[in-house]
């Protein structure tokens, strides 16, 4: 019998190598673990925020007294965080419609990713050189919709921005003073689209920004809100 | 802006949807067509006219559909990127050619003459790849506009003006453009258009916010040498600019009595290299200074602008109040005695508020025999350095009054952690970092009390960062998501393969 040619031998050994269950088990383990890790890091906070939102929504619907017979037996518990019992009353933001009550870090440089990523670990960032509340002009606030770091709730603090509708209230605290705004519109734009920062606004306006859709940096969701003067 | 380009490849099902959609539209047009045809073509924008507004012809009231189209500026907007524009040749009442991308806003401008533009506003993005997924229920607003004949003639207004009173035609509006350009502007300075000697300009004389031409209109042209020339028309075309300097166009009616509500604006050609110079020249105390409280003092502000008119004047009276107007003459009553630092600024032809130390005066009001102690931090002025890139040195001035003695000290909290006290009113601070800073001014009155830190004694300093060209990344990098999904797929394939081999 003739010995096999070297090339054929190589081909044969490669096929044998590909037939190894250990190899495929390793690939499966590495692939699935990576995917699991990605799911956990990226969508873990998102799922947590969504679940918390749905729970509070359900809770506020069920346990708000409406004068019915049921409310005689079930205690009236209202989950109203219209800014009157907010926790961040020095520098913070409250959006009752999505049960958001978080601190705001003012004067964060939006051109410096190192500084704004550090700020986003503590709360919602206010872009430097944009207006503070009560000074006119436009104030620009941004936060994560999802982040690849499993650290705190700030990983997905603006994930729920997509649920805001025109008319929803937003309360912002700056140096202990509260300012009220009302959502006017919500748009999705390209990341390079910064037209709204150059525009003039007749009424003091804020813009809340986050990446969209969650889990990507493809687009930016912008929620515009106008100042409501009491 | 997001938006998918329409493709000429259309599937059968999509074509059927289209046909149904158009049939519904055309039916609407036919039913309303008779009504529309009896109405005069009065809705106009720019040099053109609307031929169809939301299916009810040109007689439709503004925004009777979804309210997303604005016939005054010729644009439609919607919160979602679902506005689309079509352009056709000639004058049409509907148009379905040359579909644009879907976007947040579309305008009729910039198409040239002899074109029909249709803008449709849908409640959703109608293109799913190549497929059209909308029907007429998704159409929330639309308008069709004809840009005008290329001969530059403008359609005549309707002849049903029974109401020949001025109020029926207000506001009169003068529109202007450099000949050959599509965009009209009104009530504005044309300096930025760089009009040279020999250039020609077009002028329209509109009424009712551009919905109609002004009946019996004349356009009076005042040239740089102050000579005037009058054209008996509401649509002046290709008027040649022959001299340097300022041209003024005034639009008025000869057939409507007492119609004095006219607009005017300037056409200007700047000398080569000429810089814009504007300043606040003087704040004059006309009368009432040194009066006894309560004293009414009259002020006059003077300003100059080498390229146009001062638009507005503003006076800070020094007692924490301020006022602005277009005449530059003010009157104010002081309710407290003392020395008040009054300061003025002017809004120049380019819209910038300009001040100077020349526009500052001290008002002295004498006390009555019995008057309680009054003191206050009046104003905090930013004299220079605001809205500049870091590092920037910003100068401030704090003013206040005290009717029982002199102000002992001034204090400024610069908003960056630095607080300074001084015997003088002016301060200077270097800001090294870009940001927004709230600055608070205080005075210590003759009785040793600090006053201020709020209201007119606060101000905001903006130290600019480099212009933002991309919004911050606030999501998971898309590459990581792709990696995660790919890993999952590879892992699943690996697992299946492993099981197969084991079997």
XYZ file of C-alpha atoms in Angstrom:
733
model
C 0.000 0.000 0.000
C 1.273 3.385 -0.973
C 1.774 5.912 1.825
C -0.657 8.851 1.725
C 0.578 12.043 0.146
C 1.524 14.793 2.668
C -1.283 17.143 1.489
C -3.885 14.436 1.828
C -2.539 13.565 5.270
C -2.861 17.198 6.311
C -6.404 17.342 4.946
C -7.274 14.198 6.822
C -5.876 15.477 10.129
C -7.722 18.790 9.722
C -10.994 17.039 9.205
C -10.274 14.911 12.254
C -9.534 18.027 14.247
C -12.850 19.580 13.187
C -14.616 16.427 14.283
C -13.368 16.870 17.838
C -16.289 17.303 20.285
C -13.977 19.111 22.697
C -13.336 21.816 20.124
C -17.034 22.442 19.524
C -17.787 22.313 23.227
C -15.131 24.960 23.782
C -16.542 27.139 20.996
C -20.033 26.722 22.402
C -18.887 27.562 25.911
C -16.937 30.665 24.892
C -19.656 31.904 22.513
C -22.557 31.380 24.864
C -20.716 32.785 27.844
C -19.786 35.905 25.853
C -23.376 36.316 24.700
C -24.668 35.798 28.220
C -22.225 38.322 29.590
C -23.257 40.831 26.936
C -26.932 40.244 27.669
C -26.370 40.616 31.384
C -24.305 43.796 31.103
C -26.322 45.531 28.427
C -29.862 44.501 29.018
C -29.746 43.563 32.704
C -30.149 47.199 33.810
C -32.676 47.801 31.026
C -34.819 44.892 32.161
C -34.497 46.057 35.762
C -35.611 49.593 34.865
C -38.489 48.329 32.734
C -39.642 45.908 35.433
C -39.476 48.603 38.075
C -41.448 50.948 35.822
C -44.165 48.369 35.103
C -44.387 47.441 38.767
C -44.760 51.045 39.904
C -47.271 51.741 37.161
C -49.348 48.785 38.223
C -48.925 49.696 41.855
C -50.036 53.304 41.329
C -53.054 52.183 39.286
C -54.253 49.598 41.769
C -53.575 51.461 44.977
C -54.864 54.890 44.110
C -58.239 55.533 45.666
C -60.957 56.246 43.148
C -63.997 56.389 45.399
C -64.994 52.852 44.535
C -66.046 50.195 47.009
C -62.646 48.619 46.651
C -60.896 51.705 47.955
C -62.821 51.280 51.223
C -60.989 48.036 51.842
C -57.687 48.713 50.192
C -55.638 51.531 51.648
C -55.157 54.493 49.352
C -51.486 54.631 48.552
C -50.522 57.079 45.867
C -47.207 56.822 44.065
C -47.093 60.448 43.113
C -43.604 61.819 42.801
C -44.646 65.076 41.172
C -41.528 66.583 42.544
C -42.886 67.353 45.979
C -41.179 64.449 47.700
C -38.163 64.089 45.446
C -34.910 62.880 46.903
C -32.483 65.020 44.899
C -33.718 68.484 45.743
C -30.379 70.260 45.481
C -29.468 69.260 41.927
C -31.802 66.692 40.456
C -34.487 65.777 38.020
C -37.890 64.190 38.514
C -40.064 62.869 35.697
C -43.259 61.515 37.258
C -44.470 59.781 34.092
C -41.540 57.361 34.188
C -40.931 57.479 37.963
C -37.514 58.977 37.467
C -35.920 60.758 40.415
C -32.163 61.104 39.950
C -29.348 63.552 40.634
C -28.048 65.931 37.973
C -24.370 66.716 37.580
C -24.110 70.210 36.165
C -21.424 71.578 33.871
C -20.181 68.387 32.262
C -18.115 68.826 29.111
C -19.975 66.930 26.333
C -16.837 66.927 24.184
C -14.787 65.061 26.765
C -15.883 61.425 26.942
C -13.739 60.707 29.994
C -15.386 63.418 32.052
C -18.930 62.762 30.895
C -18.663 59.007 31.396
C -17.481 59.696 34.936
C -20.474 61.999 35.476
C -22.886 59.448 34.043
C -21.833 56.995 36.766
C -23.322 59.411 39.286
C -26.441 60.580 37.505
C -27.680 62.684 34.610
C -25.228 65.088 32.998
C -25.950 68.708 32.147
C -23.792 69.854 29.229
C -21.485 72.741 30.059
C -22.032 75.997 28.169
C -25.738 75.259 27.875
C -28.257 77.098 29.975
C -28.996 76.477 33.616
C -32.641 76.535 34.619
C -34.139 80.020 34.851
C -31.501 81.663 32.665
C -33.271 81.324 29.294
C -31.805 79.508 26.323
C -31.517 75.774 25.996
C -30.323 73.339 28.640
C -28.992 70.017 27.407
C -29.146 66.940 29.662
C -27.954 63.459 28.734
C -27.725 59.992 30.281
C -27.387 56.329 29.389
C -30.135 54.251 27.805
C -27.892 51.232 28.280
C -24.228 50.908 29.122
C -21.821 47.956 29.050
C -21.004 48.294 32.735
C -22.947 46.475 35.390
C -22.582 49.073 38.073
C -25.740 50.922 39.069
C -29.118 52.166 37.913
C -27.409 54.910 35.946
C -26.579 52.380 33.262
C -30.086 52.736 31.896
C -31.433 55.815 33.594
C -32.858 57.337 30.393
C -34.019 54.055 28.889
C -37.619 55.050 29.606
C -37.434 58.360 27.713
C -39.246 56.646 24.852
C -42.377 56.477 26.994
C -42.657 60.245 27.458
C -45.430 62.052 25.641
C -46.226 65.720 24.993
C -47.634 67.264 28.134
C -45.690 65.095 30.583
C -44.127 67.050 33.428
C -40.430 67.357 34.169
C -39.081 68.966 37.325
C -35.485 70.090 37.566
C -33.698 71.196 40.694
C -30.776 73.553 40.448
C -29.047 74.765 43.578
C -32.090 73.914 45.636
C -34.639 75.644 43.415
C -37.298 73.756 41.510
C -38.230 74.492 37.887
C -41.082 72.928 35.966
C -41.114 71.965 32.302
C -43.587 70.245 30.015
C -42.669 67.819 27.240
C -43.416 69.273 23.797
C -41.978 66.719 21.411
C -39.720 63.747 21.016
C -37.530 63.070 17.986
C -34.808 60.692 16.879
C -31.820 62.170 15.092
C -28.353 61.253 13.916
C -25.542 61.620 16.476
C -23.972 64.413 14.418
C -27.212 66.385 14.314
C -26.690 69.220 16.778
C -28.961 71.766 15.083
C -31.108 72.132 18.178
C -28.244 73.617 20.170
C -27.817 76.472 17.707
C -31.493 77.349 17.483
C -33.137 80.161 19.379
C -36.081 79.298 21.572
C -38.826 81.728 22.490
C -39.447 79.872 25.750
C -36.758 78.405 27.989
C -36.287 74.843 26.769
C -34.526 71.720 27.931
C -33.514 68.728 25.860
C -33.097 65.269 27.342
C -30.883 63.035 25.213
C -29.997 59.385 25.191
C -28.761 56.806 22.692
C -31.418 55.004 20.704
C -32.413 52.227 20.214
C -31.202 50.913 23.605
C -28.181 48.666 23.221
C -26.746 50.772 20.404
C -25.252 54.166 19.678
C -26.854 54.413 16.254
C -29.254 57.299 16.894
C -30.084 59.840 19.567
C -33.484 60.291 21.137
C -34.206 63.905 22.018
C -37.081 64.900 24.261
C -37.837 68.628 24.194
C -39.621 70.313 27.078
C -40.599 73.933 27.617
C -40.559 75.863 30.852
C -43.871 76.228 32.633
C -44.090 79.449 34.563
C -46.223 79.263 37.694
C -31.828 63.188 9.558
C -32.939 59.602 9.308
C -34.767 58.529 6.225
C -34.647 55.811 3.658
C -34.295 56.579 0.026
C -37.223 55.499 -2.064
C -36.507 52.863 -4.643
C -38.120 52.618 -8.075
C -38.690 48.899 -7.493
C -42.198 48.513 -6.130
C -43.837 45.223 -5.300
C -47.241 44.236 -6.644
C -48.928 44.464 -3.249
C -47.452 47.852 -2.704
C -48.644 49.011 -6.101
C -52.153 47.900 -5.204
C -51.961 49.888 -1.998
C -50.757 52.840 -3.975
C -53.608 52.560 -6.450
C -56.166 52.388 -3.647
C -54.525 55.313 -1.941
C -54.483 57.438 -5.073
C -58.032 56.514 -5.945
C -59.132 57.791 -2.559
C -57.108 60.926 -2.986
C -58.334 61.625 -6.500
C -61.924 61.065 -5.389
C -61.409 63.630 -2.709
C -59.991 66.031 -5.257
C -62.891 65.525 -7.671
C -65.533 66.029 -4.989
C -63.910 69.132 -3.679
C -62.561 70.320 -6.979
C -65.650 72.251 -7.990
C -65.623 74.097 -4.721
C -61.921 74.755 -4.968
C -62.122 76.029 -8.516
C -64.605 78.709 -7.569
C -62.296 80.135 -4.980
C -59.652 82.567 -6.001
C -56.048 81.442 -5.748
C -55.187 83.518 -2.748
C -53.027 81.300 -0.567
C -49.490 82.144 -1.464
C -46.027 81.632 -0.207
C -43.018 83.426 -1.558
C -43.345 83.883 -5.271
C -45.787 81.022 -5.702
C -49.294 79.987 -4.812
C -50.970 77.020 -3.209
C -53.001 74.934 -5.612
C -54.299 72.466 -3.058
C -54.461 72.519 0.708
C -55.400 69.263 2.316
C -57.823 68.259 -0.394
C -60.049 71.272 -0.085
C -58.416 73.467 -2.651
C -57.054 76.919 -2.158
C -60.080 78.058 -0.226
C -59.097 75.919 2.730
C -58.496 77.689 5.961
C -54.955 77.450 7.235
C -54.128 74.097 8.742
C -57.584 72.625 8.699
C -56.171 69.126 8.511
C -53.594 67.996 10.987
C -52.100 71.405 11.606
C -48.658 70.171 10.600
C -48.305 72.371 7.514
C -47.586 76.068 7.774
C -48.664 77.971 4.691
C -46.949 81.106 5.931
C -43.450 79.718 5.681
C -44.233 76.945 3.204
C -43.184 74.026 5.345
C -44.633 70.943 7.026
C -43.214 69.383 10.190
C -44.036 66.293 12.197
C -42.436 64.883 15.364
C -41.531 61.702 13.506
C -39.409 61.601 10.367
C -42.460 60.981 8.207
C -42.727 64.084 6.036
C -42.084 63.589 2.329
C -41.819 65.995 -0.593
C -42.627 65.485 -4.278
C -41.656 67.780 -7.154
C -43.368 67.916 -10.571
C -43.070 70.144 -13.608
C -45.707 72.762 -14.342
C -48.693 73.883 -12.355
C -50.517 70.892 -10.822
C -53.005 70.260 -8.057
C -51.284 67.047 -7.085
C -47.835 65.646 -7.623
C -46.206 62.256 -7.092
C -42.840 62.492 -8.779
C -39.341 62.776 -7.408
C -40.044 61.505 -3.929
C -37.666 62.822 -1.296
C -36.362 61.101 1.810
C -38.723 61.033 4.751
C -37.715 63.594 7.330
C -38.929 65.687 10.243
C -39.543 68.741 8.073
C -39.927 69.570 4.411
C -40.199 72.952 2.751
C -41.414 74.155 -0.635
C -38.434 76.435 -1.066
C -35.481 75.911 -3.347
C -37.188 74.230 -6.297
C -36.909 76.949 -8.924
C -39.663 78.316 -11.131
C -42.374 76.385 -12.943
C -42.506 73.551 -10.394
C -45.256 72.029 -8.330
C -44.272 70.835 -4.875
C -46.421 68.529 -2.810
C -45.595 67.883 0.838
C -47.326 64.970 2.536
C -47.307 64.460 6.288
C -47.896 60.911 7.411
C -48.231 59.650 10.934
C -45.518 57.077 10.319
C -42.599 56.294 8.025
C -44.278 54.994 4.898
C -41.300 53.282 3.329
C -40.405 49.848 4.635
C -37.480 49.064 2.407
C -38.977 49.375 -1.051
C -42.536 48.855 0.110
C -45.056 51.604 0.669
C -46.902 50.745 3.873
C -49.198 53.741 4.357
C -52.743 54.345 3.226
C -54.890 57.480 3.262
C -55.677 56.963 6.944
C -52.017 57.636 7.676
C -52.022 60.940 5.801
C -52.465 63.649 8.437
C -51.785 66.776 6.398
C -50.581 67.876 2.997
C -50.287 70.859 0.731
C -49.519 71.471 -2.939
C -47.710 74.605 -4.053
C -46.780 76.018 -7.436
C -43.577 78.035 -7.502
C -44.704 80.444 -10.214
C -44.110 80.911 -13.892
C -40.550 81.300 -15.029
C -41.420 84.620 -16.623
C -41.326 86.005 -13.059
C -44.943 87.060 -13.330
C -46.823 86.443 -10.195
C -50.424 85.327 -10.190
C -52.793 88.163 -9.534
C -54.644 88.208 -6.298
C -58.280 87.397 -6.126
C -60.655 90.202 -7.081
C -63.089 89.713 -4.265
C -61.665 92.302 -1.937
C -64.874 93.834 -0.787
C -63.443 95.013 2.438
C -61.294 97.973 1.441
C -60.180 98.866 4.938
C -56.669 98.705 6.165
C -57.469 96.328 8.989
C -58.671 93.765 6.452
C -55.203 93.673 4.949
C -52.939 93.901 7.941
C -50.185 93.117 8.364
C -48.596 94.553 5.255
C -45.375 92.745 4.629
C -42.493 93.625 2.350
C -40.559 90.663 1.007
C -37.162 90.861 -0.529
C -34.631 88.703 -2.302
C -31.604 89.000 -4.513
C -32.846 88.247 -8.039
C -32.375 84.628 -8.937
C -32.465 83.353 -5.371
C -35.396 81.337 -4.141
C -35.573 82.402 -0.536
C -37.523 85.515 0.356
C -36.913 87.422 3.535
C -38.903 90.165 5.159
C -38.351 92.785 7.784
C -34.658 92.136 7.797
C -31.319 93.630 6.987
C -29.898 92.379 3.732
C -26.283 93.150 4.588
C -25.387 89.494 4.707
C -26.465 89.020 1.090
C -23.338 90.759 -0.199
C -25.153 92.727 -2.834
C -22.759 94.395 -5.233
C -23.241 97.332 -7.557
C -24.999 96.036 -10.632
C -26.877 93.303 -8.778
C -30.636 93.203 -9.070
C -33.231 92.621 -6.403
C -36.899 91.573 -6.288
C -39.506 92.973 -3.934
C -43.029 91.761 -3.126
C -45.620 93.795 -1.337
C -47.866 91.385 0.546
C -50.749 91.640 2.940
C -52.201 89.173 5.399
C -48.949 87.412 6.161
C -48.306 86.589 2.551
C -51.801 85.322 1.792
C -52.518 88.152 -0.627
C -50.870 90.949 -2.558
C -51.591 94.410 -1.228
C -54.261 96.036 -3.436
C -53.183 99.290 -5.043
C -49.666 98.772 -3.844
C -46.780 101.107 -4.473
C -43.180 100.474 -3.604
C -41.210 103.535 -2.680
C -37.461 103.177 -3.003
C -35.203 105.509 -1.061
C -31.683 105.463 -2.482
C -28.391 106.111 -0.675
C -28.443 109.772 -1.731
C -31.929 110.068 -0.158
C -33.621 110.509 -3.528
C -36.806 108.495 -3.946
C -38.365 106.549 -6.753
C -41.836 105.018 -6.720
C -42.979 101.921 -8.578
C -46.724 101.373 -9.107
C -46.658 97.656 -8.488
C -46.827 95.093 -5.742
C -44.202 92.891 -7.409
C -40.997 94.675 -8.272
C -38.588 92.562 -10.283
C -34.923 92.949 -11.212
C -34.399 96.350 -9.657
C -30.774 97.301 -10.198
C -28.629 98.451 -7.276
C -26.410 101.224 -8.644
C -24.804 102.875 -5.635
C -23.058 102.031 -2.423
C -25.013 102.543 0.741
C -28.434 101.987 2.097
C -31.561 101.336 0.067
C -34.962 101.403 1.720
C -38.096 99.873 0.256
C -41.446 100.984 1.623
C -44.653 99.267 0.736
C -47.972 101.094 0.908
C -51.429 101.165 -0.648
C -53.003 103.942 -2.679
C -56.506 102.481 -2.694
C -56.978 101.788 0.974
C -57.192 104.865 3.122
C -55.231 105.148 6.310
C -53.377 101.916 5.724
C -50.308 102.960 7.561
C -49.162 99.606 8.744
C -46.256 99.231 6.398
C -42.984 97.383 6.657
C -39.678 98.576 5.396
C -36.176 97.292 5.343
C -32.769 98.049 4.033
C -30.669 96.768 1.221
C -27.086 97.493 1.902
C -23.855 96.875 0.222
C -20.935 97.100 2.577
C -17.753 98.701 1.428
C -15.043 96.117 0.972
C -13.373 95.505 4.317
C -15.814 97.685 6.197
C -16.305 96.377 9.725
C -19.458 96.523 11.723
C -19.129 99.143 14.434
C -21.835 99.857 16.944
C -21.723 101.451 20.355
C -23.738 102.975 23.130
C -22.701 106.638 23.047
C -24.362 108.355 25.937
C -26.956 108.128 28.680
C -28.275 111.634 29.167
C -30.239 112.701 32.227
C -32.718 115.067 30.623
C -34.557 116.206 33.741
C -35.420 115.241 37.289
C -31.912 114.524 38.533
C -31.244 115.901 42.034
C -34.980 115.919 42.710
C -36.579 114.976 46.010
C -37.967 111.528 46.489
C -40.291 110.429 44.896
C -38.574 111.893 41.850
C -39.286 111.287 38.187
C -36.170 111.350 36.040
C -36.109 111.457 32.252
C -33.364 109.669 30.326
C -32.241 109.608 26.743
C -29.945 106.969 25.276
C -27.802 107.538 22.222
C -26.196 104.816 20.146
C -24.530 104.480 16.763
C -24.320 101.728 14.181
C -22.413 102.166 10.945
C -24.415 99.505 9.110
C -27.963 100.099 10.216
C -30.363 101.317 12.827
C -30.279 100.709 16.546
C -33.169 98.325 17.107
C -33.835 98.823 20.811
C -32.601 100.737 23.841
C -32.496 99.521 27.438
C -31.896 101.343 30.695
C -31.066 99.858 34.087
C -32.228 102.540 36.491
C -29.898 101.529 39.311
C -32.646 100.660 41.774
C -33.049 97.088 40.521
C -35.519 97.896 37.742
C -34.979 98.185 34.016
C -36.930 99.075 30.897
C -36.445 98.880 27.133
C -38.063 100.480 24.100
C -37.418 101.503 20.501
C -37.280 105.251 20.975
C -34.413 105.580 23.445
C -36.381 107.973 25.673
C -37.299 106.838 29.162
C -38.923 108.144 32.297
C -38.636 106.572 35.725
C -39.780 107.447 39.221
C -37.409 106.707 42.103
C -39.096 105.767 45.359
C -35.969 106.016 47.449
C -33.331 108.663 47.876
C -29.663 107.957 47.296
C -27.177 107.682 44.486
C -28.127 105.267 41.734
C -25.842 103.985 39.009
C -27.974 104.028 35.858
C -26.586 102.193 32.871
C -27.867 101.737 29.306
C -27.200 99.419 26.410
C -28.416 99.312 22.826
C -29.398 96.496 20.493
C -27.564 97.090 17.248
C -28.636 96.283 13.691
C -27.237 92.779 14.021
C -29.135 92.070 17.219
C -26.277 92.377 19.722
C -26.737 94.262 22.977
C -23.859 96.726 23.291
C -22.924 98.786 26.304
C -20.079 101.045 27.329
C -18.994 103.147 30.265
C -20.125 106.223 28.325
C -23.665 104.967 28.813
C -23.493 105.173 32.564
C -24.685 108.041 34.737
C -25.239 108.608 38.418
C -28.699 109.691 39.446
C -28.891 111.508 42.760
C -32.219 111.727 44.532
C -32.549 113.879 47.626
C -34.110 112.509 50.787
C -37.253 113.687 52.477
C -36.934 114.745 56.079
C -38.263 111.397 57.280
C -37.358 108.293 55.319
C -36.691 104.766 56.445
C -33.434 103.034 55.629
C -33.407 101.475 52.162
C -30.510 99.667 50.568
C -30.245 97.091 47.850
C -27.917 95.364 45.431
C -29.342 96.736 42.180
C -27.613 95.093 39.243
C -24.812 92.792 38.256
C -23.372 93.604 34.822
C -21.012 91.443 32.800
C -18.830 93.987 31.064
C -16.707 91.710 28.886
C -15.432 88.191 28.364
C -18.778 86.388 28.397
C -19.506 83.700 25.791
C -15.855 83.375 24.851
C -13.754 80.249 24.708
C -11.790 79.246 27.765
C -9.563 80.538 29.216
C -11.464 83.799 29.383
C -11.142 86.777 31.696
C -14.551 88.145 32.524
C -15.179 91.597 33.931
C -18.105 92.385 36.196
C -19.679 95.374 37.815
C -21.953 95.321 40.862
C -24.119 98.299 41.655
C -26.368 99.145 44.562
C -27.743 102.016 46.605
C -28.112 103.065 50.223
C -30.157 106.091 51.235
C -28.498 106.470 54.633
C -24.848 106.324 53.717
C -22.195 104.866 51.484
C -21.928 101.237 50.426
C -19.082 99.759 52.452
C -18.058 96.769 50.333
C -18.879 94.750 47.243
C -18.673 90.973 46.945
C -18.871 88.595 44.021
C -19.365 84.833 44.003
C -18.021 83.826 40.591
C -19.769 80.455 40.519
C -16.518 78.522 40.200
C -15.765 78.355 43.905
C -14.054 81.744 43.998
C -15.531 84.581 46.085
C -13.944 88.032 46.173
C -14.635 91.153 48.211
C -13.661 94.641 47.132
C -14.126 98.297 47.976
C -14.837 98.992 44.311
C -17.715 97.978 42.070
C -15.707 96.202 39.374
C -14.289 92.684 39.449
C -12.282 90.507 37.121
C -12.052 86.730 37.093
C -10.221 84.245 34.902
C -12.248 81.154 33.940
C -10.001 78.309 32.825
C -12.674 75.691 32.239
C -15.591 75.814 29.816
C -18.910 75.777 31.544
C -21.958 77.635 32.728
C -21.418 79.667 35.862
C -23.981 81.427 38.014
C -22.448 84.613 39.367
C -23.919 86.374 42.399
C -23.236 89.947 43.449
C -23.595 91.456 46.917
C -23.216 94.850 48.571
C -22.618 95.611 52.248
C -24.733 98.602 53.168
C -23.998 101.421 55.585
C -25.347 99.332 58.453
C -23.104 96.375 57.663
C -25.752 94.103 56.110
C -24.958 92.078 53.005
C -27.644 92.468 50.332
C -28.032 90.695 46.980
C -27.207 87.282 45.598
C -30.549 86.972 43.858
C -32.775 88.530 41.209
C -31.039 91.311 39.299
C -27.804 90.668 41.193
C -27.281 87.265 39.630
C -26.100 86.566 36.137
C -24.884 83.638 34.096
C -21.451 83.405 32.506
C -21.040 81.010 29.595
C -17.467 79.974 28.902
C -17.683 78.195 25.609
C -16.328 74.796 24.826
C -15.453 73.887 21.268
C -18.637 73.457 19.227
C -20.317 70.110 19.769
C -20.118 68.153 16.521
C -21.416 64.857 17.857
C -23.782 64.157 20.689
C -22.301 62.123 23.564
C -22.367 58.335 23.364
C -24.812 57.222 26.021
C -25.486 53.646 24.954
C -23.804 50.323 24.490
C -21.365 50.566 21.580
C -23.113 49.040 18.577
C -20.004 46.946 17.890
C -20.358 45.285 21.292
C -23.969 44.425 20.572
C -22.986 42.912 17.233
C -20.223 40.971 19.004
C -22.695 39.716 21.632
C -25.218 38.542 19.045
C -22.496 36.921 16.917
C -21.091 35.174 19.985
C -24.523 33.818 20.762
C -24.935 32.486 17.245
C -21.467 30.902 17.227
C -22.059 29.414 20.673
C -25.376 27.907 19.573
C -23.843 26.476 16.416
C -20.980 25.063 18.505
C -23.396 23.485 20.934
C -25.450 21.890 18.148
C -22.325 20.598 16.469
C -21.040 19.195 19.759
C -24.283 17.349 20.343
C -24.256 16.001 16.801
C -20.706 14.706 17.211
C -21.506 13.172 20.557
C -24.474 11.428 19.028
